[in-house]
Amino acid sequence: MPELHQLTATQLLDGYRARSFSPSDVAGALVEHIATWEPHINALYAYQPDAFIRAAKASTQRWAKGQPSGYLDGVPVTLKELIATQGMPVPGGTGLGEQAIATEDAPPATRLDEDNALLLAKTTCPDFGMLSSGLSSFHGLTRNPWDLACNTGGSSSGAGAAAAAGFGPLHVGTDIGGSIRLPAAWCGVVGFKPTLGRVPIDPYYVGRCAGPMTRSVKDAALMMTALARTDRRDAMRLPPEKIHWADLALDLHGLRVGVMMEAGCGLPLDEEIRNCVEQAAKQLEAAGATLVPLAPVLTREMLDGLDHFWQGRQWGELMKLAPKEREKVLPSILAWAEGGARLTGVDAVQGFQQTMAMRRATEAVFDKVDAVISPTTPNIAFPAEWSSPTNDPSQPFEHIIYTVPWNMGEQPAISLNAGFSQATTSFNMPIGVQLMGPRFADHFVLKLAKQLEDRLALPKRWPTLPTVI
């Protein structure tokens, strides 16, 4: 049997019911495990082991009485630093500006607390959540557990690292252009971006979603049982809907799956990733699906327009800081965002209009197919100290080409591990495959991901403890 820190959430709940072990047993094992790993990867923020152990003791007492409360009673969970929790600041990856203490939990934190999940810690993110990197001027550098020399991606960098390193089974990230799926791919875990509004979040914004980062599709579905409950604080939320998330059965016969291997612009696709995704698509075909080649949905004009819009938005945030504080922001963020000062209002509006173009292009795909399979990332790995796979502030988004269209289109998308690289420069680093479905078809996408996960049947192996820091 795996060690307690390696168990999935569903395995933990089964163990609690059978009284094979208790939440206190799990909490003790997890704290010990984190003590050996965290100095190497720096994934956690506001880690409070004493409070975590006290909460586990209370859960143990409920289970001992046969009175667990909620779907996740006693299951450890982390929240990305950008998700507010009562009594703590939200540093935004920088710790700059007004650091007001949150007066209430954000919706994802509220839902997990209602189900008595055990909050282990918050997880790190880069400055303003605007890098796909583990680099932060406030948190320091978060490293990839598979290889400390490699980047986690981001902006849910700590969540990806924590999931891969076994810091409990359940983690919540946020995603506005790939910030759940990119680190999930580079860290070899499952990352699910739901339909916009399926998981209420506050603050809400165009394309911004919260979602699960786990070690299995089944655990991601389990998390959705809690996270998808409605919350009026999100004015972009979907209407409440009864979904039996745990039901992941799906017959693939007759299903049309579009295969989108080319992104349309950005970084070229690594051949190992191409081969891995093609093999994954063949697994769906062997299960009864029909594969349909698809052209890219993204264009250079779309990506550059979004770049301009985000530049203007980020420069507006930086202008709120005093000049001396602004200088403390990561140089790569400053170098990129300063371009926003030179944009006109028309430039920013035209950039925003490209999000509508992405919406139109992605939605049209589902006139032809029921689902889409693609790479999650164009590259396998990049250095831990880099701010992005290009490490070039003038080209900050060349790697989000497979993920960002589905944020702007609002469709559900999931990344899962499809294998490991055999290249000498990135040996044994994970390779992600992405699945997308039409808007509102979140349950269907999880079902499809479960079928692919089962058919890939990858060996259950996870990073081993580094010997040096």
Short mmCIF file of C-alpha atoms in Angstrom, two decimals:
data_model
loop_
_atom_site.label_atom_id
_atom_site.label_comp_id
_atom_site.label_asym_id
_atom_site.label_seq_id
_atom_site.Cartn_x
_atom_site.Cartn_y
_atom_site.Cartn_z
CA MET A 1 0.00 0.00 0.00
CA PRO A 2 1.31 3.53 -0.78
CA GLU A 3 2.36 5.78 2.08
CA LEU A 4 -0.38 7.98 3.52
CA HIS A 5 0.84 11.14 1.80
CA GLN A 6 0.64 9.35 -1.57
CA LEU A 7 -3.03 8.35 -1.29
CA THR A 8 -5.69 10.01 -3.39
CA ALA A 9 -8.61 11.79 -1.74
CA THR A 10 -10.93 8.92 -2.60
CA GLN A 11 -8.49 6.46 -1.02
CA LEU A 12 -8.27 8.60 2.10
CA LEU A 13 -12.04 8.72 2.48
CA ASP A 14 -12.25 4.95 1.98
CA GLY A 15 -9.59 4.50 4.67
CA TYR A 16 -11.43 6.76 7.10
CA ARG A 17 -14.65 4.82 6.59
CA ALA A 18 -12.87 1.50 7.12
CA ARG A 19 -11.03 2.97 10.15
CA SER A 20 -7.74 1.82 8.61
CA PHE A 21 -6.26 5.19 9.56
CA SER A 22 -7.52 8.59 10.70
CA PRO A 23 -7.21 12.19 9.52
CA SER A 24 -4.73 12.70 12.38
CA ASP A 25 -2.58 9.86 11.04
CA VAL A 26 -2.63 11.45 7.61
CA ALA A 27 -1.87 14.93 8.94
CA GLY A 28 1.12 13.68 10.94
CA ALA A 29 2.54 11.80 7.96
CA LEU A 30 1.99 14.79 5.70
CA VAL A 31 3.70 17.28 8.01
CA GLU A 32 6.70 14.94 8.24
CA HIS A 33 6.77 14.52 4.46
CA ILE A 34 6.56 18.27 3.85
CA ALA A 35 9.44 18.91 6.25
CA THR A 36 11.74 16.89 3.99
CA TRP A 37 10.46 18.24 0.66
CA GLU A 38 9.51 21.91 1.12
CA PRO A 39 13.07 23.26 1.53
CA HIS A 40 13.79 21.92 -1.96
CA ILE A 41 10.75 23.21 -3.85
CA ASN A 42 9.31 26.22 -1.96
CA ALA A 43 5.68 25.51 -2.89
CA LEU A 44 3.86 26.77 0.22
CA TYR A 45 2.82 30.12 1.63
CA ALA A 46 1.26 30.62 5.09
CA TYR A 47 1.89 27.01 6.05
CA GLN A 48 0.53 26.49 9.58
CA PRO A 49 1.11 22.86 10.58
CA ASP A 50 -0.18 23.30 14.15
CA ALA A 51 -3.56 24.61 12.96
CA PHE A 52 -3.67 21.84 10.35
CA ILE A 53 -3.05 19.15 12.97
CA ARG A 54 -5.74 20.63 15.26
CA ALA A 55 -8.28 20.57 12.43
CA ALA A 56 -7.30 16.95 11.66
CA LYS A 57 -7.89 16.02 15.31
CA ALA A 58 -11.41 17.47 15.17
CA SER A 59 -12.08 15.52 11.95
CA THR A 60 -10.73 12.34 13.55
CA GLN A 61 -13.23 12.76 16.37
CA ARG A 62 -16.10 13.14 13.90
CA TRP A 63 -15.07 10.02 12.02
CA ALA A 64 -14.65 8.08 15.30
CA LYS A 65 -18.26 8.91 16.14
CA GLY A 66 -19.38 7.89 12.66
CA GLN A 67 -20.45 11.48 12.01
CA PRO A 68 -18.26 12.94 9.24
CA SER A 69 -19.56 16.25 7.89
CA GLY A 70 -19.25 17.13 4.22
CA TYR A 71 -17.88 15.37 1.15
CA LEU A 72 -14.23 16.03 2.05
CA ASP A 73 -14.09 15.75 5.83
CA GLY A 74 -10.47 15.19 6.84
CA VAL A 75 -8.97 15.46 3.34
CA PRO A 76 -5.96 17.84 3.09
CA VAL A 77 -6.25 20.69 0.59
CA THR A 78 -4.25 23.74 -0.47
CA LEU A 79 -5.44 27.00 -2.04
CA LYS A 80 -3.50 29.21 -4.41
CA GLU A 81 -2.30 32.37 -2.69
CA LEU A 82 -4.58 34.51 -4.91
CA ILE A 83 -7.68 32.88 -3.37
CA ALA A 84 -8.57 34.88 -0.26
CA THR A 85 -8.89 33.25 3.14
CA GLN A 86 -10.27 35.12 6.12
CA GLY A 87 -7.69 36.73 8.38
CA MET A 88 -4.83 36.62 5.86
CA PRO A 89 -3.55 39.07 3.25
CA VAL A 90 -3.46 38.27 -0.47
CA PRO A 91 0.09 39.26 -1.47
CA GLY A 92 -0.48 38.78 -5.20
CA GLY A 93 2.98 37.30 -5.63
CA THR A 94 4.61 40.63 -4.77
CA GLY A 95 3.62 41.61 -1.22
CA LEU A 96 3.52 45.23 -2.42
CA GLY A 97 0.90 47.93 -2.09
CA GLU A 98 -1.89 47.84 0.45
CA GLN A 99 -1.86 44.44 2.15
CA ALA A 100 -5.35 44.42 3.57
CA ILE A 101 -6.38 41.40 5.63
CA ALA A 102 -9.16 39.41 3.94
CA THR A 103 -12.42 39.74 5.90
CA GLU A 104 -13.96 36.61 4.40
CA ASP A 105 -13.09 33.50 2.44
CA ALA A 106 -13.34 33.62 -1.34
CA PRO A 107 -15.94 31.19 -2.78
CA PRO A 108 -13.57 28.22 -3.36
CA ALA A 109 -12.27 28.50 0.21
CA THR A 110 -15.82 28.75 1.53
CA ARG A 111 -16.95 25.62 -0.33
CA LEU A 112 -14.03 23.52 0.91
CA ASP A 113 -14.50 24.73 4.47
CA GLU A 114 -18.20 23.80 4.29
CA ASP A 115 -17.12 20.25 3.44
CA ASN A 116 -14.54 20.19 6.26
CA ALA A 117 -11.54 19.76 4.00
CA LEU A 118 -8.36 20.43 5.99
CA LEU A 119 -6.59 23.58 4.79
CA LEU A 120 -2.91 22.71 4.81
CA ALA A 121 -1.53 25.95 3.36
CA LYS A 122 -1.74 28.47 0.57
CA THR A 123 0.48 27.87 -2.48
CA THR A 124 2.88 30.23 -4.23
CA CYS A 125 2.36 32.18 -7.44
CA PRO A 126 4.43 34.66 -9.50
CA ASP A 127 3.96 38.43 -9.48
CA PHE A 128 0.30 39.35 -10.14
CA GLY A 129 -0.25 35.80 -11.44
CA MET A 130 1.08 37.09 -14.77
CA LEU A 131 3.90 34.62 -15.42
CA SER A 132 3.85 30.97 -16.34
CA SER A 133 6.78 30.43 -14.00
CA GLY A 134 7.68 29.59 -10.43
CA LEU A 135 9.51 32.91 -10.08
CA SER A 136 8.12 35.47 -7.60
CA SER A 137 9.55 38.65 -6.10
CA PHE A 138 7.68 37.85 -2.85
CA HIS A 139 7.71 34.06 -2.54
CA GLY A 140 11.08 33.41 -4.13
CA LEU A 141 11.62 30.56 -6.57
CA THR A 142 9.33 27.51 -6.67
CA ARG A 143 11.01 24.50 -8.29
CA ASN A 144 9.71 21.48 -10.16
CA PRO A 145 9.83 18.31 -7.98
CA TRP A 146 10.72 16.15 -10.99
CA ASP A 147 13.93 18.12 -11.54
CA LEU A 148 14.92 21.07 -9.33
CA ALA A 149 16.68 22.67 -12.30
CA CYS A 150 13.35 22.87 -14.15
CA ASN A 151 10.44 25.30 -13.92
CA THR A 152 6.99 24.44 -12.59
CA GLY A 153 5.22 26.80 -14.94
CA GLY A 154 2.46 28.96 -13.53
CA SER A 155 0.84 30.92 -12.40
CA SER A 156 -0.43 28.11 -10.14
CA SER A 157 3.21 27.20 -9.62
CA GLY A 158 3.04 26.17 -5.97
CA ALA A 159 -0.08 24.12 -6.53
CA GLY A 160 1.56 22.17 -9.35
CA ALA A 161 4.70 21.53 -7.31
CA ALA A 162 2.71 20.60 -4.19
CA ALA A 163 0.53 18.13 -6.11
CA ALA A 164 3.53 16.46 -7.74
CA ALA A 165 5.49 16.29 -4.48
CA GLY A 166 2.58 14.71 -2.58
CA PHE A 167 1.62 17.61 -0.33
CA GLY A 168 -1.85 16.13 0.03
CA PRO A 169 -4.21 15.07 -2.76
CA LEU A 170 -6.27 18.21 -3.46
CA HIS A 171 -5.13 21.63 -4.65
CA VAL A 172 -6.97 24.63 -6.08
CA GLY A 173 -5.43 26.80 -8.77
CA THR A 174 -6.67 29.66 -10.90
CA ASP A 175 -6.45 30.00 -14.67
CA ILE A 176 -6.86 32.98 -17.00
CA GLY A 177 -4.68 31.81 -19.90
CA GLY A 178 -3.44 28.38 -18.86
CA SER A 179 -2.37 28.92 -15.25
CA ILE A 180 -3.86 25.61 -14.05
CA ARG A 181 -3.12 23.44 -17.08
CA LEU A 182 0.42 24.63 -17.83
CA PRO A 183 1.92 23.80 -14.42
CA ALA A 184 -0.18 20.64 -14.36
CA ALA A 185 1.48 19.54 -17.61
CA TRP A 186 5.02 20.47 -16.56
CA CYS A 187 4.54 18.88 -13.11
CA GLY A 188 2.79 15.74 -14.38
CA VAL A 189 -0.57 16.16 -12.63
CA VAL A 190 -4.21 16.71 -13.58
CA GLY A 191 -5.36 20.32 -13.97
CA PHE A 192 -8.98 21.16 -14.78
CA LYS A 193 -10.18 24.58 -15.96
CA PRO A 194 -13.99 24.50 -15.86
CA THR A 195 -16.42 26.50 -17.95
CA LEU A 196 -16.25 30.14 -16.89
CA GLY A 197 -18.60 30.53 -13.92
CA ARG A 198 -18.92 26.82 -13.12
CA VAL A 199 -16.74 27.35 -10.05
CA PRO A 200 -17.67 30.71 -8.49
CA ILE A 201 -14.69 32.94 -7.79
CA ASP A 202 -14.14 36.43 -6.45
CA PRO A 203 -12.68 38.59 -7.89
CA TYR A 204 -14.05 37.42 -11.23
CA TYR A 205 -12.77 38.53 -14.61
CA VAL A 206 -12.82 37.72 -18.32
CA GLY A 207 -11.53 34.15 -18.67
CA ARG A 208 -10.59 33.74 -14.98
CA CYS A 209 -11.48 30.35 -13.49
CA ALA A 210 -10.64 28.35 -10.38
CA GLY A 211 -10.29 24.60 -10.59
CA PRO A 212 -8.76 21.39 -9.22
CA MET A 213 -5.14 20.31 -9.47
CA THR A 214 -4.84 16.68 -8.40
CA ARG A 215 -3.02 13.42 -9.04
CA SER A 216 -6.03 11.76 -10.70
CA VAL A 217 -9.11 12.65 -12.74
CA LYS A 218 -11.30 10.98 -10.11
CA ASP A 219 -10.03 13.37 -7.44
CA ALA A 220 -10.62 16.34 -9.74
CA ALA A 221 -14.23 15.23 -10.15
CA LEU A 222 -14.55 14.79 -6.38
CA MET A 223 -13.35 18.36 -5.84
CA MET A 224 -15.94 19.66 -8.29
CA THR A 225 -18.65 18.31 -5.97
CA ALA A 226 -17.65 21.06 -3.55
CA LEU A 227 -16.22 23.78 -5.77
CA ALA A 228 -19.13 23.96 -8.22
CA ARG A 229 -21.74 24.90 -5.64
CA THR A 230 -23.15 28.34 -6.39
CA ASP A 231 -22.13 31.61 -4.77
CA ARG A 232 -23.83 34.93 -5.49
CA ARG A 233 -20.58 36.87 -4.98
CA ASP A 234 -19.57 35.79 -8.50
CA ALA A 235 -21.77 37.77 -10.88
CA MET A 236 -20.50 35.59 -13.77
CA ARG A 237 -21.48 32.30 -12.11
CA LEU A 238 -23.54 29.68 -13.92
CA PRO A 239 -27.03 28.73 -12.69
CA PRO A 240 -26.98 25.91 -10.12
CA GLU A 241 -27.07 22.49 -11.74
CA LYS A 242 -27.30 19.01 -10.27
CA ILE A 243 -24.34 17.02 -11.60
CA HIS A 244 -23.29 13.61 -10.32
CA TRP A 245 -19.57 14.38 -10.63
CA ALA A 246 -18.48 10.96 -9.36
CA ASP A 247 -20.09 9.22 -12.36
CA LEU A 248 -17.23 9.09 -14.88
CA ALA A 249 -18.50 6.33 -17.18
CA LEU A 250 -18.53 7.20 -20.90
CA ASP A 251 -19.01 5.22 -24.11
CA LEU A 252 -16.72 6.68 -26.76
CA HIS A 253 -18.37 4.95 -29.73
CA GLY A 254 -19.65 7.54 -32.19
CA LEU A 255 -17.76 10.36 -30.50
CA ARG A 256 -16.03 12.80 -32.85
CA VAL A 257 -12.72 13.98 -31.39
CA GLY A 258 -10.90 16.79 -33.14
CA VAL A 259 -7.10 16.53 -33.17
CA MET A 260 -5.48 19.98 -33.07
CA MET A 261 -1.73 19.47 -33.25
CA GLU A 262 -0.79 22.92 -34.57
CA ALA A 263 -1.44 26.04 -32.49
CA GLY A 264 -1.37 28.61 -35.29
CA CYS A 265 1.43 30.75 -33.83
CA GLY A 266 3.88 30.82 -30.94
CA LEU A 267 6.60 28.35 -30.03
CA PRO A 268 7.07 25.32 -32.31
CA LEU A 269 5.79 22.02 -30.98
CA ASP A 270 8.38 19.64 -29.56
CA GLU A 271 8.36 16.38 -31.52
CA GLU A 272 8.20 14.23 -28.37
CA ILE A 273 5.04 16.06 -27.34
CA ARG A 274 3.59 15.61 -30.82
CA ASN A 275 4.22 11.87 -30.71
CA CYS A 276 2.83 11.56 -27.19
CA VAL A 277 -0.40 13.41 -28.01
CA GLU A 278 -0.85 11.46 -31.23
CA GLN A 279 -0.55 8.22 -29.26
CA ALA A 280 -3.12 9.49 -26.77
CA ALA A 281 -5.51 10.33 -29.62
CA LYS A 282 -5.08 6.80 -30.96
CA GLN A 283 -6.13 5.45 -27.56
CA LEU A 284 -9.41 7.33 -27.89
CA GLU A 285 -9.79 6.00 -31.42
CA ALA A 286 -9.21 2.45 -30.22
CA ALA A 287 -12.00 2.97 -27.68
CA GLY A 288 -14.46 3.85 -30.46
CA ALA A 289 -13.99 7.56 -31.14
CA THR A 290 -13.56 8.98 -34.63
CA LEU A 291 -10.56 11.30 -35.01
CA VAL A 292 -11.03 14.48 -37.04
CA PRO A 293 -7.99 16.63 -37.98
CA LEU A 294 -8.54 20.28 -37.00
CA ALA A 295 -6.90 23.51 -38.07
CA PRO A 296 -5.68 25.91 -35.35
CA VAL A 297 -8.12 28.32 -33.73
CA LEU A 298 -5.48 30.90 -32.72
CA THR A 299 -3.87 33.50 -34.96
CA ARG A 300 -0.97 35.89 -34.50
CA GLU A 301 -3.40 38.80 -34.51
CA MET A 302 -5.41 37.24 -31.69
CA LEU A 303 -2.38 36.56 -29.49
CA ASP A 304 -0.84 39.99 -30.07
CA GLY A 305 -4.17 41.70 -29.39
CA LEU A 306 -4.54 39.85 -26.11
CA ASP A 307 -0.96 40.80 -25.25
CA HIS A 308 -1.81 44.48 -25.71
CA PHE A 309 -4.99 44.23 -23.67
CA TRP A 310 -3.21 42.49 -20.79
CA GLN A 311 -0.31 44.95 -21.00
CA GLY A 312 -2.68 47.87 -20.54
CA ARG A 313 -4.47 46.12 -17.70
CA GLN A 314 -1.22 45.25 -15.91
CA TRP A 315 0.23 48.74 -16.32
CA GLY A 316 -2.91 50.07 -14.66
CA GLU A 317 -2.22 47.80 -11.67
CA LEU A 318 1.43 48.85 -11.49
CA MET A 319 0.45 52.52 -11.53
CA LYS A 320 -1.27 51.96 -8.19
CA LEU A 321 2.13 51.30 -6.60
CA ALA A 322 4.52 53.99 -5.42
CA PRO A 323 7.55 54.26 -7.75
CA LYS A 324 9.92 52.70 -5.18
CA GLU A 325 7.53 49.78 -4.69
CA ARG A 326 7.11 49.33 -8.43
CA GLU A 327 10.86 48.85 -8.74
CA LYS A 328 10.58 45.73 -6.54
CA VAL A 329 8.38 43.91 -9.07
CA LEU A 330 10.15 41.27 -11.17
CA PRO A 331 12.11 42.99 -13.97
CA SER A 332 10.48 40.78 -16.61
CA ILE A 333 7.01 41.92 -15.52
CA LEU A 334 8.06 45.58 -15.51
CA ALA A 335 9.78 45.34 -18.89
CA TRP A 336 6.66 43.81 -20.43
CA ALA A 337 3.99 45.89 -18.70
CA GLU A 338 5.68 49.23 -19.42
CA GLY A 339 4.51 48.78 -22.99
CA GLY A 340 1.03 49.43 -21.65
CA ALA A 341 1.98 53.05 -20.99
CA ARG A 342 2.43 53.55 -24.74
CA LEU A 343 -0.90 52.00 -25.75
CA THR A 344 -3.83 54.19 -26.70
CA GLY A 345 -7.37 53.51 -25.54
CA VAL A 346 -8.15 52.33 -29.07
CA ASP A 347 -5.21 49.88 -28.93
CA ALA A 348 -6.51 48.40 -25.67
CA VAL A 349 -10.08 48.09 -26.97
CA GLN A 350 -8.91 46.48 -30.20
CA GLY A 351 -6.84 44.08 -28.14
CA PHE A 352 -9.86 43.17 -26.04
CA GLN A 353 -11.84 42.54 -29.25
CA GLN A 354 -9.45 39.69 -30.00
CA THR A 355 -10.86 37.84 -26.99
CA MET A 356 -14.20 37.92 -28.82
CA ALA A 357 -12.50 36.59 -31.95
CA MET A 358 -11.12 33.69 -29.91
CA ARG A 359 -14.57 33.01 -28.51
CA ARG A 360 -16.05 32.84 -32.00
CA ALA A 361 -13.27 30.58 -33.31
CA THR A 362 -13.32 28.12 -30.42
CA GLU A 363 -17.10 27.83 -30.32
CA ALA A 364 -17.26 27.13 -34.07
CA VAL A 365 -15.04 24.07 -33.58
CA PHE A 366 -17.87 22.22 -31.86
CA ASP A 367 -20.03 22.38 -34.97
CA LYS A 368 -17.63 19.75 -36.33
CA VAL A 369 -16.61 17.69 -33.30
CA ASP A 370 -17.76 16.72 -29.80
CA ALA A 371 -14.36 17.22 -28.14
CA VAL A 372 -10.82 18.33 -28.95
CA ILE A 373 -7.45 16.82 -28.05
CA SER A 374 -4.23 18.83 -28.28
CA PRO A 375 -0.90 19.35 -26.54
CA THR A 376 -1.06 21.40 -23.37
CA THR A 377 2.34 23.00 -23.86
CA PRO A 378 4.58 23.35 -26.92
CA ASN A 379 7.74 22.56 -24.92
CA ILE A 380 8.71 19.93 -22.35
CA ALA A 381 10.78 21.84 -19.79
CA PHE A 382 12.66 25.09 -19.22
CA PRO A 383 15.08 26.42 -16.56
CA ALA A 384 13.71 27.09 -13.09
CA GLU A 385 15.08 30.64 -13.00
CA TRP A 386 13.39 31.75 -16.24
CA SER A 387 10.28 33.92 -16.25
CA SER A 388 8.77 31.96 -19.16
CA PRO A 389 9.83 29.33 -21.72
CA THR A 390 11.24 32.15 -23.91
CA ASN A 391 12.63 34.16 -20.96
CA ASP A 392 11.96 37.18 -23.19
CA PRO A 393 9.67 39.94 -21.84
CA SER A 394 8.89 40.99 -25.42
CA GLN A 395 7.48 37.50 -26.13
CA PRO A 396 5.76 36.52 -22.88
CA PHE A 397 2.86 34.46 -24.24
CA GLU A 398 4.38 32.27 -26.96
CA HIS A 399 3.80 29.19 -24.78
CA ILE A 400 0.09 29.68 -23.88
CA ILE A 401 -1.01 29.09 -27.46
CA TYR A 402 -2.75 25.76 -26.77
CA THR A 403 -4.47 26.89 -23.57
CA VAL A 404 -5.53 30.55 -23.78
CA PRO A 405 -8.13 30.23 -26.58
CA TRP A 406 -10.31 28.07 -24.32
CA ASN A 407 -10.20 30.65 -21.52
CA MET A 408 -11.46 33.36 -23.85
CA GLY A 409 -13.98 30.94 -25.37
CA GLU A 410 -15.02 29.84 -21.85
CA GLN A 411 -14.95 26.10 -22.67
CA PRO A 412 -13.91 23.47 -20.11
CA ALA A 413 -10.39 22.10 -20.62
CA ILE A 414 -8.28 19.59 -18.73
CA SER A 415 -4.61 18.59 -18.83
CA LEU A 416 -3.37 15.19 -17.73
CA ASN A 417 -0.05 13.42 -17.93
CA ALA A 418 0.43 11.47 -21.16
CA GLY A 419 3.95 10.18 -20.59
CA PHE A 420 7.55 11.20 -19.95
CA SER A 421 10.27 12.60 -22.16
CA GLN A 422 13.15 10.42 -23.24
CA ALA A 423 15.27 13.29 -24.57
CA THR A 424 18.66 13.63 -22.88
CA THR A 425 18.09 17.33 -22.14
CA SER A 426 14.74 16.77 -20.42
CA PHE A 427 14.81 13.09 -19.46
CA ASN A 428 11.84 11.81 -17.46
CA MET A 429 10.02 15.15 -17.45
CA PRO A 430 6.22 14.92 -17.79
CA ILE A 431 4.34 15.60 -21.03
CA GLY A 432 0.80 16.96 -20.86
CA VAL A 433 -2.17 16.26 -23.14
CA GLN A 434 -5.20 18.54 -23.17
CA LEU A 435 -8.88 17.76 -23.74
CA MET A 436 -11.57 20.36 -24.40
CA GLY A 437 -15.36 20.26 -24.75
CA PRO A 438 -18.18 22.70 -25.51
CA ARG A 439 -19.20 25.32 -22.96
CA PHE A 440 -21.06 23.85 -19.99
CA ALA A 441 -19.89 20.27 -20.82
CA ASP A 442 -17.61 20.08 -17.76
CA HIS A 443 -18.83 16.68 -16.66
CA PHE A 444 -18.37 15.28 -20.17
CA VAL A 445 -14.75 16.54 -20.31
CA LEU A 446 -13.97 14.89 -16.97
CA LYS A 447 -15.54 11.65 -18.21
CA LEU A 448 -13.47 11.75 -21.39
CA ALA A 449 -10.32 12.47 -19.38
CA LYS A 450 -11.02 9.49 -17.12
CA GLN A 451 -11.34 7.19 -20.14
CA LEU A 452 -8.05 8.46 -21.53
CA GLU A 453 -6.31 8.22 -18.16
CA ASP A 454 -7.47 4.60 -17.83
CA ARG A 455 -6.39 3.67 -21.35
CA LEU A 456 -2.97 5.31 -21.02
CA ALA A 457 -2.47 3.30 -17.81
CA LEU A 458 0.79 5.02 -16.92
CA PRO A 459 2.83 3.47 -14.11
CA LYS A 460 2.15 5.10 -10.74
CA ARG A 461 5.39 6.88 -10.04
CA TRP A 462 6.15 10.28 -8.56
CA PRO A 463 9.25 12.41 -7.94
CA THR A 464 11.81 11.11 -5.51
CA LEU A 465 13.29 13.25 -2.76
CA PRO A 466 16.24 15.34 -4.02
CA THR A 467 19.56 14.74 -2.31
CA VAL A 468 20.74 18.38 -2.49
CA ILE A 469 19.08 21.80 -2.39
#
